Short mmCIF file of C-alpha atoms and ligand atoms in Angstrom, two decimals:
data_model
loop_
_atom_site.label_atom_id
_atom_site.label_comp_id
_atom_site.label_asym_id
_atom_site.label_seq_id
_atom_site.Cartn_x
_atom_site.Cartn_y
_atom_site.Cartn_z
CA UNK R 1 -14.33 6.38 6.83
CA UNK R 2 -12.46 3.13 6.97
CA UNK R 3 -13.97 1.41 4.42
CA UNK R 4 -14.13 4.19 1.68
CA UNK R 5 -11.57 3.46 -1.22
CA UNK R 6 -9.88 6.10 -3.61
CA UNK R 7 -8.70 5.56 -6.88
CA UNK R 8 -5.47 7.37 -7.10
CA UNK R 9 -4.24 7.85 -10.75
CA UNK R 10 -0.56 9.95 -10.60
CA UNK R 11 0.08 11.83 -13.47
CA UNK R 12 3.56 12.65 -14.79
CA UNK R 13 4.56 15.97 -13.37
CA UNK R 14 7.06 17.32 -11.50
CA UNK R 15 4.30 17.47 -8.56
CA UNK R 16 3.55 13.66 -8.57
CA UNK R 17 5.91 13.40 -5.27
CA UNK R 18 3.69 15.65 -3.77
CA UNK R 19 0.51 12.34 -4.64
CA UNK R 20 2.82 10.58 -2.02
CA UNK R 21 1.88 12.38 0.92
CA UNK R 22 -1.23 12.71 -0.17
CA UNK R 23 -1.59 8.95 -0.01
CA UNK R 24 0.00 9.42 3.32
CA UNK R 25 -2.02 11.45 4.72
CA UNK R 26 -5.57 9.46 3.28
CA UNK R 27 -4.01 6.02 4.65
CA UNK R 28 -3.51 7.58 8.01
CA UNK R 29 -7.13 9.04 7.54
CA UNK R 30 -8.27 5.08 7.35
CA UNK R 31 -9.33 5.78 3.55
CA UNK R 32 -8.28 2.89 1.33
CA UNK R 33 -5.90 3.85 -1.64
CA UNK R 34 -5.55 1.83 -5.15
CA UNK R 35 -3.02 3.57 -6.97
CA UNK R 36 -3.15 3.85 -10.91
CA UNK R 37 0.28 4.91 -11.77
CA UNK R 38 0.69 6.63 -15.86
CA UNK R 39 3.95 5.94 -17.72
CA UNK R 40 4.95 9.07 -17.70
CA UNK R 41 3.99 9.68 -13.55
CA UNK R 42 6.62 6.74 -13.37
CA UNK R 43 9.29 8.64 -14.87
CA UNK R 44 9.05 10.86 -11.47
CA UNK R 45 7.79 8.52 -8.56
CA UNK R 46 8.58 4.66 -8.33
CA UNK R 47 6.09 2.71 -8.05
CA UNK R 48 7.86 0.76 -5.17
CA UNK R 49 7.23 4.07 -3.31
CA UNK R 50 3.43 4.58 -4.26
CA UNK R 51 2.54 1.23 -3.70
CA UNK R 52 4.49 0.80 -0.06
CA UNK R 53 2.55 3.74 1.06
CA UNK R 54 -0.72 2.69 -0.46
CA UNK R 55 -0.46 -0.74 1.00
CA UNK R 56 -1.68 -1.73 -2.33
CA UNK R 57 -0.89 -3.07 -5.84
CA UNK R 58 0.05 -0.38 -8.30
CA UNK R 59 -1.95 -0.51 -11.86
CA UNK R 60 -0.17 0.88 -14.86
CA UNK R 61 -0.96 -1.10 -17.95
CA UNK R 62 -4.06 -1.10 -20.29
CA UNK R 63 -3.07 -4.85 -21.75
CA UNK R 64 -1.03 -6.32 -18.87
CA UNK R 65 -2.46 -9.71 -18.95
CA UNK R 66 -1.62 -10.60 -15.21
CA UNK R 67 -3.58 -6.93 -14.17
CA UNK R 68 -6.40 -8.01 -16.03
CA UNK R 69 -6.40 -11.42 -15.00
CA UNK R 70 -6.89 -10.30 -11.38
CA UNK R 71 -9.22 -7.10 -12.18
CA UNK R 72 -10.10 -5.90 -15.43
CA UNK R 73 -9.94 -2.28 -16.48
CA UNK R 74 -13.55 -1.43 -15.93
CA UNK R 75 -13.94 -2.90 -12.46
CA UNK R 76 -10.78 -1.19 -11.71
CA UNK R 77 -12.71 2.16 -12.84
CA UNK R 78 -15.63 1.10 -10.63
CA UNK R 79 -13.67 -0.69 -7.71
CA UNK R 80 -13.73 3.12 -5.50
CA UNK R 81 -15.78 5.94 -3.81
CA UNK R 82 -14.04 8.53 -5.43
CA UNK R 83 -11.32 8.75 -8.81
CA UNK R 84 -8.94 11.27 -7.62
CA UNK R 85 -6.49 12.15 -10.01
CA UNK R 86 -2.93 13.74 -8.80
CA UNK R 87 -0.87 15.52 -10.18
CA UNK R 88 -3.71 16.12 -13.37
CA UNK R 89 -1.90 17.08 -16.17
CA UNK R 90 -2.61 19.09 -19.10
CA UNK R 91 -2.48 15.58 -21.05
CA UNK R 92 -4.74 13.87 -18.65
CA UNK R 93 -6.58 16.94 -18.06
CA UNK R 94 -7.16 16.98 -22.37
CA UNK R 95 -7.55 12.83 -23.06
CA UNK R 96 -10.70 12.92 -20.41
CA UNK R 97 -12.05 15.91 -21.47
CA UNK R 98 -11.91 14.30 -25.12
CA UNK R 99 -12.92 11.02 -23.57
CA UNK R 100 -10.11 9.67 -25.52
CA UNK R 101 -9.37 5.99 -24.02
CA UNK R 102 -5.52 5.02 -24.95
CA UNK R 103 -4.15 4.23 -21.68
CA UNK R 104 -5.15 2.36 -18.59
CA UNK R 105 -5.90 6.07 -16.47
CA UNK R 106 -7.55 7.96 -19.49
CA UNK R 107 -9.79 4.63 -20.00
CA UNK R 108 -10.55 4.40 -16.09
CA UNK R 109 -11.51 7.95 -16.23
CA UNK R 110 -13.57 7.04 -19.03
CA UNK R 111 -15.04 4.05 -17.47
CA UNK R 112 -16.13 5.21 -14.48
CA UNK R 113 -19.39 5.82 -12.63
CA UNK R 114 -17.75 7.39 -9.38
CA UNK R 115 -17.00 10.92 -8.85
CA UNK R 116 -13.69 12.57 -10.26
CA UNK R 117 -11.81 14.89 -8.74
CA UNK R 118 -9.05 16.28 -10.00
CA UNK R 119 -5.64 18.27 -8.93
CA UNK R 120 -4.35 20.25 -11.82
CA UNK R 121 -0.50 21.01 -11.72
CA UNK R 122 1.09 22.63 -14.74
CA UNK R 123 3.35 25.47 -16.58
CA UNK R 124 1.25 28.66 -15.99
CA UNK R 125 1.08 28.99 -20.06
CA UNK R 126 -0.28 25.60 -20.65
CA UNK R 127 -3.04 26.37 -17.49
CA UNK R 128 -3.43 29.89 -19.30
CA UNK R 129 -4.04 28.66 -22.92
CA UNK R 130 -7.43 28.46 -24.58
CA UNK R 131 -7.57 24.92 -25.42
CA UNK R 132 -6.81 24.32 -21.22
CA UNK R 133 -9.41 26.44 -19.93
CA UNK R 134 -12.12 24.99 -23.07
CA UNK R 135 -10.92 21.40 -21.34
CA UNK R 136 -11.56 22.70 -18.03
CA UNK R 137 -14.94 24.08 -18.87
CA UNK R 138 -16.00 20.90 -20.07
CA UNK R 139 -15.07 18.68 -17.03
CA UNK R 140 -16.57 20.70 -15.27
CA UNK R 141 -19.59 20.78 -16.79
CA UNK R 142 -19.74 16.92 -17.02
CA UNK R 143 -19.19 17.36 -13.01
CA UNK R 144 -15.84 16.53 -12.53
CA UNK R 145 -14.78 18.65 -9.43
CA UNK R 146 -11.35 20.53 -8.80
CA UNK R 147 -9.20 21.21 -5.90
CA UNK R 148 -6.49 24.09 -6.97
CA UNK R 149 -3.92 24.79 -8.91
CA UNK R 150 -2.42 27.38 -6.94
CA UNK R 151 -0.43 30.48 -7.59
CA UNK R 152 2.99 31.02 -7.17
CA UNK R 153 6.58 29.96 -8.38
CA UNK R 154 6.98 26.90 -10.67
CA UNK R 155 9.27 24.54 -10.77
CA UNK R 156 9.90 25.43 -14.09
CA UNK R 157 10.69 29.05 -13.43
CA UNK R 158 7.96 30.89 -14.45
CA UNK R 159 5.27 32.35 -11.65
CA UNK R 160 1.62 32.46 -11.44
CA UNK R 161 -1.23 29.80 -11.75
CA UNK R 162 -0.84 26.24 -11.71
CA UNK R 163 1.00 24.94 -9.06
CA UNK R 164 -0.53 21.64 -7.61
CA UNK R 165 -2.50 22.56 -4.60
CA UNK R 166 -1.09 21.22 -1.20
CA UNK R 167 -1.40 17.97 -0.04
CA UNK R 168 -3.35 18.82 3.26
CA UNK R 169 -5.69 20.98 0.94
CA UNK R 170 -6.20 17.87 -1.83
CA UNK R 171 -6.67 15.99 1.17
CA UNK R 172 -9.39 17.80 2.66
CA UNK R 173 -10.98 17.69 -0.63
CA UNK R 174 -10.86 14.63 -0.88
CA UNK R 175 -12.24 13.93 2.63
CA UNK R 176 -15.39 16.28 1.70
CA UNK R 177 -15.72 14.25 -2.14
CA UNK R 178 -16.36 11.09 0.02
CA UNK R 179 -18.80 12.74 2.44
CA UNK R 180 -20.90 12.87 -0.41
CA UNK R 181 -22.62 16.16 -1.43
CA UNK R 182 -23.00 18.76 1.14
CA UNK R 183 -26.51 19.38 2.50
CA UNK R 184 -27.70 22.53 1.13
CA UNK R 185 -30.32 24.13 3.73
CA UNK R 186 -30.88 27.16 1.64
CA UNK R 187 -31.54 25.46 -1.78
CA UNK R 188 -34.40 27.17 -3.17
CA UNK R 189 -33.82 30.85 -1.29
CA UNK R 190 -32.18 33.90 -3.05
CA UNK R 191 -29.54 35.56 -1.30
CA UNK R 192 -28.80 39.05 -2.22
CA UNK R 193 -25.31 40.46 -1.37
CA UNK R 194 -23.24 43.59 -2.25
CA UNK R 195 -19.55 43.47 -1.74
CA UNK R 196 -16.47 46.00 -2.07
CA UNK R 197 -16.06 49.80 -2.91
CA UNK R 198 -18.15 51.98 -5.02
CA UNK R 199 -16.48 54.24 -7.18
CA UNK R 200 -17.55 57.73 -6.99
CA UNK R 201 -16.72 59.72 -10.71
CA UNK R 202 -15.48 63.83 -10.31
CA UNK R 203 -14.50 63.22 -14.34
CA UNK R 204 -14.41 60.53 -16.99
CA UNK R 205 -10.83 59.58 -16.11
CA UNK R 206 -10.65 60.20 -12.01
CA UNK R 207 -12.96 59.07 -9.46
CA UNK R 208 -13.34 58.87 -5.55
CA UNK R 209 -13.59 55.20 -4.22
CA UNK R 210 -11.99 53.11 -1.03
CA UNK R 211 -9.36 50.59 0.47
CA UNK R 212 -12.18 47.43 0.23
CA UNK R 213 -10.93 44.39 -1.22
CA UNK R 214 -14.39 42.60 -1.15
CA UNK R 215 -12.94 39.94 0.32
CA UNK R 216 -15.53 39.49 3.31
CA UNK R 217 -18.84 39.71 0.62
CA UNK R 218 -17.29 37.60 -1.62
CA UNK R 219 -16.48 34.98 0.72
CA UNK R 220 -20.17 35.55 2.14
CA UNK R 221 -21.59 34.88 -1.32
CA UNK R 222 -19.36 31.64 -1.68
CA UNK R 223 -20.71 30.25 1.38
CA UNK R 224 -24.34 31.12 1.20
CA UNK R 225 -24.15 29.59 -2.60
CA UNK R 226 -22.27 26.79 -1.01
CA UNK R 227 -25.30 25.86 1.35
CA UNK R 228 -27.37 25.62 -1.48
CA UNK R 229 -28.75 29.27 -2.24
CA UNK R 230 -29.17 31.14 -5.33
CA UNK R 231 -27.42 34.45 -4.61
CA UNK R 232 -26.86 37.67 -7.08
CA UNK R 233 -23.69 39.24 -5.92
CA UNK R 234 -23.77 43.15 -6.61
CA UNK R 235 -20.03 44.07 -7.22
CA UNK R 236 -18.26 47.06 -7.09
CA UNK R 237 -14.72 47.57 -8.87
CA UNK R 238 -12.68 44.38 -7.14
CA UNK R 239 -9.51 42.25 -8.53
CA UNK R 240 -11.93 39.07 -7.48
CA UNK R 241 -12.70 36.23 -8.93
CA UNK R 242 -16.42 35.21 -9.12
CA UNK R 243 -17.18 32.28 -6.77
CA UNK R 244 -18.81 29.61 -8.46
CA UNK R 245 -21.98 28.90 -8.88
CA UNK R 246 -22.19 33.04 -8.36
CA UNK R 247 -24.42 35.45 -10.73
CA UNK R 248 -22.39 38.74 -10.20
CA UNK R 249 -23.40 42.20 -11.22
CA UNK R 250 -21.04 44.53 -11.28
CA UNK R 251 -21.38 48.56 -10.96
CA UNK R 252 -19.58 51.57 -10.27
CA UNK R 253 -21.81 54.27 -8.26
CA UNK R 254 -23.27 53.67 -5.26
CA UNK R 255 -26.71 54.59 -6.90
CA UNK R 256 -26.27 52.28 -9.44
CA UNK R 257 -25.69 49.59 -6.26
CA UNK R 258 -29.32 50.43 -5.58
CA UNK R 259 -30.71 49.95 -8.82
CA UNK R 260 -29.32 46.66 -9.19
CA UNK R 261 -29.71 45.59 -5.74
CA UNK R 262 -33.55 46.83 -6.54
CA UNK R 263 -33.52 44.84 -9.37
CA UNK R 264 -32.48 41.76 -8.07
CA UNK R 265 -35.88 41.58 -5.57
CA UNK R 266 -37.63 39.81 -3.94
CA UNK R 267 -34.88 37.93 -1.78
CA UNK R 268 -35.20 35.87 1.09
CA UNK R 269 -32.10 37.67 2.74
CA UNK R 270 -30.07 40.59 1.88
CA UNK R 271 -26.33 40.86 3.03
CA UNK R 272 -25.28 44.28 2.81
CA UNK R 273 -21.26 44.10 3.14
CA UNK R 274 -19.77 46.82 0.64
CA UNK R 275 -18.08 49.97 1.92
CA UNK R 276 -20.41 52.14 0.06
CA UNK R 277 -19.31 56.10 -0.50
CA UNK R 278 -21.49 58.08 2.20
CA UNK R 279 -20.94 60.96 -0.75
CA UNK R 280 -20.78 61.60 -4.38
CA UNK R 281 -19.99 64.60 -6.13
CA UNK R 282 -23.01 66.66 -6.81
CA UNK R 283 -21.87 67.04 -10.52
CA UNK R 284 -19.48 65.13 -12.58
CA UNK R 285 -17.34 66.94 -15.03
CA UNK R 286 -18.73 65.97 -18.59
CA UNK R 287 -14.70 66.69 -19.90
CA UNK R 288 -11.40 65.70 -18.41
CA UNK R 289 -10.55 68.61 -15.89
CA UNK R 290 -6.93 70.16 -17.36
CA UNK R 291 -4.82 71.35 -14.44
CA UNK R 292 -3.37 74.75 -16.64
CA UNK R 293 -7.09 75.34 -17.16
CA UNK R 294 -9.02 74.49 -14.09
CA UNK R 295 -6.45 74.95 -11.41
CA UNK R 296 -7.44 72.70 -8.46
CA UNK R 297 -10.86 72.43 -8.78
CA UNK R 298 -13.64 72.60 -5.75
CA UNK R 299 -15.36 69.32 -4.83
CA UNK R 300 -18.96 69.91 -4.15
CA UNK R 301 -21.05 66.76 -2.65
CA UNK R 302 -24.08 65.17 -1.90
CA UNK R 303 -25.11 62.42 -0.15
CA UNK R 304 -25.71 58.79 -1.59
CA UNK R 305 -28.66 56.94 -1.15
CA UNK R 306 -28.03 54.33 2.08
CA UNK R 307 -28.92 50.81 0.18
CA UNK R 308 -29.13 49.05 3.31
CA UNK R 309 -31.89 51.63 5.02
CA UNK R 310 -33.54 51.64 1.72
CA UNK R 311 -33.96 47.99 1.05
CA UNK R 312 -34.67 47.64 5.20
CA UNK R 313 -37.62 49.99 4.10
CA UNK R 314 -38.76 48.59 1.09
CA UNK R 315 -42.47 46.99 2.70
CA UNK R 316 -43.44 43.77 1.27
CA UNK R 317 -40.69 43.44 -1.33
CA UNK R 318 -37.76 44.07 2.01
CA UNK R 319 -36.11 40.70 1.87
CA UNK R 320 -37.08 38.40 5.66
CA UNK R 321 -33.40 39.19 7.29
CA UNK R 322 -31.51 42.05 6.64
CA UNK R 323 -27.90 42.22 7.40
CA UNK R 324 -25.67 45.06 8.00
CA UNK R 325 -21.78 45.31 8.30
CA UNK R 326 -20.44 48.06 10.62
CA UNK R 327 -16.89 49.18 10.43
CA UNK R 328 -15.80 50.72 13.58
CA UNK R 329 -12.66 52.27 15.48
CA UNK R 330 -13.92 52.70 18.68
CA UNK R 331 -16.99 51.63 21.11
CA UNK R 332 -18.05 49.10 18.60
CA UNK R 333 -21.05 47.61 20.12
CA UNK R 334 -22.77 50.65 20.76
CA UNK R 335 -22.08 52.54 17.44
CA UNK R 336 -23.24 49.16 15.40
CA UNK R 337 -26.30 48.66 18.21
CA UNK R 338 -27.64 52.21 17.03
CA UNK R 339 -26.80 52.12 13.75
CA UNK R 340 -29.09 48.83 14.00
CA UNK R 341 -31.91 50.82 14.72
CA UNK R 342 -31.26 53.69 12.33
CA UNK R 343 -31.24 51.17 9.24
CA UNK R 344 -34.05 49.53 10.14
CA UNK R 345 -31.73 45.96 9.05
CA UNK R 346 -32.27 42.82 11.34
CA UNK R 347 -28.52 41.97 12.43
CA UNK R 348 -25.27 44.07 12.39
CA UNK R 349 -21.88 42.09 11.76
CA UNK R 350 -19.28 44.63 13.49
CA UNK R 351 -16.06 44.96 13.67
CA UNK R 352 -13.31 46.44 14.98
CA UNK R 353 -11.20 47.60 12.09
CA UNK R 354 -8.00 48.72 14.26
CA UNK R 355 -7.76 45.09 15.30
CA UNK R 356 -4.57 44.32 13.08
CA UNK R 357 -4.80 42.49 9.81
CA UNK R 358 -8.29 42.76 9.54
CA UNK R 359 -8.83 45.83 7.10
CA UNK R 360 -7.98 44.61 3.26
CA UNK R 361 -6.19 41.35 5.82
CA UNK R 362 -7.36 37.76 5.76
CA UNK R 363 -9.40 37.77 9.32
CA UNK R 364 -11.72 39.14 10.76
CA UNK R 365 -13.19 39.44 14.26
CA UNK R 366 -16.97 40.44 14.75
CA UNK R 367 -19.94 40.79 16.94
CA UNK R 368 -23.52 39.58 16.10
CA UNK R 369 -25.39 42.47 16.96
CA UNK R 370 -29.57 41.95 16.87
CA UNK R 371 -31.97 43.63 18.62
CA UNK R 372 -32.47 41.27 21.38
CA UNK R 373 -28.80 40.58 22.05
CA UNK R 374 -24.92 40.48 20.98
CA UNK R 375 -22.71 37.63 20.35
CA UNK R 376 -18.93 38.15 20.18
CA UNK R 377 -17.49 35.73 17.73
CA UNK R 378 -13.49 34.51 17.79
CA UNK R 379 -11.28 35.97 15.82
CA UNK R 380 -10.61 34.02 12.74
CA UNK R 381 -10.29 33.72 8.93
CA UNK R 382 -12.87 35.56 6.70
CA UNK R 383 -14.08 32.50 4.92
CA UNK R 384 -14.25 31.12 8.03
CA UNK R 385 -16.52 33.95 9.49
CA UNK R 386 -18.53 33.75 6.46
CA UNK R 387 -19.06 29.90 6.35
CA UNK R 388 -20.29 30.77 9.95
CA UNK R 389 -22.49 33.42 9.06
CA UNK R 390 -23.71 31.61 6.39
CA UNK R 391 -24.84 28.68 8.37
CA UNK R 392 -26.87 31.46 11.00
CA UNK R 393 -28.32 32.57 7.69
CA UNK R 394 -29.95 29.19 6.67
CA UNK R 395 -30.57 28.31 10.36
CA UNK R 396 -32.70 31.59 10.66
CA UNK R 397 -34.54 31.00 7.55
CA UNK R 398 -35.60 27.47 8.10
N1 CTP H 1 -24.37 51.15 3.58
C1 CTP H 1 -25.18 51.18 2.47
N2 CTP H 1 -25.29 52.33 1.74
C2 CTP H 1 -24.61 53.45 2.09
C3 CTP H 1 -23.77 53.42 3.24
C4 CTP H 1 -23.67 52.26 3.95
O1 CTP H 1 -25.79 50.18 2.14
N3 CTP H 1 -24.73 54.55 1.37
C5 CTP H 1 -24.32 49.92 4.37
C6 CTP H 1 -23.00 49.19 4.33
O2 CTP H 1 -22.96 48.25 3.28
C7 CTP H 1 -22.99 48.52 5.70
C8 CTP H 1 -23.75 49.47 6.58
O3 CTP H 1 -24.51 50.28 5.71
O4 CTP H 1 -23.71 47.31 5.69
C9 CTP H 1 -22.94 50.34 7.47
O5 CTP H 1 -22.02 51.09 6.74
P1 CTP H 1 -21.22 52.27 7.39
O6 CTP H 1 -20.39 52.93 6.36
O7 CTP H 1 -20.56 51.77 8.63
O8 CTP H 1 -22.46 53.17 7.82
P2 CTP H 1 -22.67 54.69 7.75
O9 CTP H 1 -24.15 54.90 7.81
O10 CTP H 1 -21.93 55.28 6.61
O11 CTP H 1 -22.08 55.15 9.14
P3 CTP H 1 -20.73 55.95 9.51
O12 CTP H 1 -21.21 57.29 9.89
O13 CTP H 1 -20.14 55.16 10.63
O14 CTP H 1 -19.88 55.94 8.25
#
């Protein structure tokens, strides 16, 4: 990576110290950094600081006359791999979105023909408001990529979205931007995936569902989309957002799971990851159920339809590898091995779900369960699992 250059512009925010170790960090990395400081980022880092760190010059006027006289504004805008663009405010966010050209960053980011990618950091209202997210929709239509904002407290007292994302997290980012484009084995394949609960209705206001967070499927449908796939996520009720690049369907029932998940054939694979309701009840009160009425009522169920050994079953239309999740307490391996064989799917992911922190937690640890042997993976973070699984995916497809 030594000779790939960034063009740093530092916004004026509160976050702009955190640009500094971010230009830490990339000079360490051996990635060269030209800093573009705006008048307002000065008013919060010096540019003493930025440029001591950067090991370079630091740019801040549109008509300085010696700037120009040693590199003019557009092959400053051209003179990098990669514009990066830290702290990204809701100004700088708005001027490039409008390509509006009145300073020397807004007119780089203009003037460019590299890659953009920018670290938003700002009050959770301004992040919130229409005129924001409009701005946002348009970068990112015109490609510009995005790393954060987080969640959390604010500097300016309020909580929730727009905190600048960390600078080991901008930094990886950044390291990935100047890879260049990821390959993307599965381009052209659909991936089908279900994810979370179902919700199972006893009357139009109460219903019987389950702890799943949907984590696990959703970060399986990021990944696979990541590697290049078109994938239809079938949804039950989750507080997740869509990954990008996702087409999510959402439903309640477990049979409407099947119907959409019917639907959405043919696929080249099917990922079957929700924690679908073995039962339903047999029949749904048409009216709210009144407790000095009713008295506790009696549940009578039936059994759902099992998507997983139904699309396993479905004869030319089954999708080429079909994947099961097993949720287990105790002899894992031998529970997931037969229910292998009893839904007909390809591979079993199973897991042990008294291992702690990995039911509704952030990791999982599994076993890779086909019919010809078992893999035990390490324990580790669900995005991590399903980056992994993800890659087995494209690898078994090819
Ligand atoms: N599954 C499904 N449809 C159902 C039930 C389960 O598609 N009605 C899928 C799940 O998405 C998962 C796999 O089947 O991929 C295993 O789910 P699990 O609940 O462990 O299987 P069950 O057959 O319900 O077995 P158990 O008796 O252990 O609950």
């Amino acid at each position: 990576m030594s000779e790939r250059r960034v063009l740093l512009i530092v916004g004026g925010g509160v976050a702009a110290y955190k640009a500094l170790e971010l230009v830490r960090l990339l000079r360490k990395a051996g990635v060269g950094v030209r800093p573009i400081l705006t008048r307002a980022g000065a008013k919060f880092v010096t540019p003493l600081s930025l440029s001591a760190l950067a090991e370079d010059k630091v740019y801040s006027e549109l008509f300085s006359l010696t700037d120009e006289a040693e590199m003019g504004h557009i092959e400053l805008s051209r003179s990098a791999d990669l514009v990066v663009v830290v702290p990204a405010t809701a100004d700088l966010i708005a001027k490039a979105a409008h390509g509006l050209a009145g300073d020397l960053a807004s007119t780089t980011l203009l003037a460019t023909d590299k890659p953009v990618l920018m670290a938003p950091a700002m009050n959770v209202r301004m992040w919130l408001h229409p005129a924001t997210r409009r701005n946002i929709e348009t970068l990112k239509a015109d490609g510009v990529g995005f790393v954060g904002p987080d969640e959390g407290a604010m500097a300016c007292g309020e909580f929730g979205p727009g905190r600048l994302a960390e600078p080991p997290v901008i930094f990886a980012a950044v390291m990935a931007a100047l890879k260049g484009p990821a390959p993307r084995p599965l381009a052209g394949k659909h991936a089908l995936v279900t994810a979370g609960p179902t919700f199972e209705p006893i009357d139009p206001v109460r219903g019987i569902t389950n702890r799943s967070s949907g984590r696990q499927g959703y970060a399986i449908a990021e990944a696979l989309a990541r590697l290049g796939a078109r994938v239809t996520l079938v949804s039950g009720p989750v507080a997740l957002a869509t990954p990008p690049g996702v087409d999510r369907v959402d439903v309640e029932t477990a049979r409407d799971m099947l119907a959409a998940c019917q639907a959405a054939l043919p696929a080249d694979v099917g990922v079957f990851v929700a924690a679908v309701a073995d039962w339903r009840i047999d029949e749904v009160f048409g009216a709210k159920l009144k407790k000095d009425k009713h008295g506790p009522p009696t549940l009578v169920f039936v059994e759902n339809p099992d998507i997983l050994a139904t699309l396993s079953a479905t004869g030319p239309k089954r999708p080429r590898l079909v994947i099961g999740f097993a949720a287990e307490t105790n002899d894992v391996e031998m529970h997931a091995r037969a229910k292998l064989a009893r839904k007909g799917c390809d591979w079993i992911i199973a897991n042990d779900v008294t291992e702690p922190g990995v039911m509704g937690g952030e990791e999982n640890a599994v076993l890779l369960i086909s019919k010809d042997k078992t893999e035990r993976w390490d324990r580790a973070a669900k995005d991590a699992v399903a980056h992994d699984l993800a890659q087995r995916i494209a690898e078994s497809l090819s």
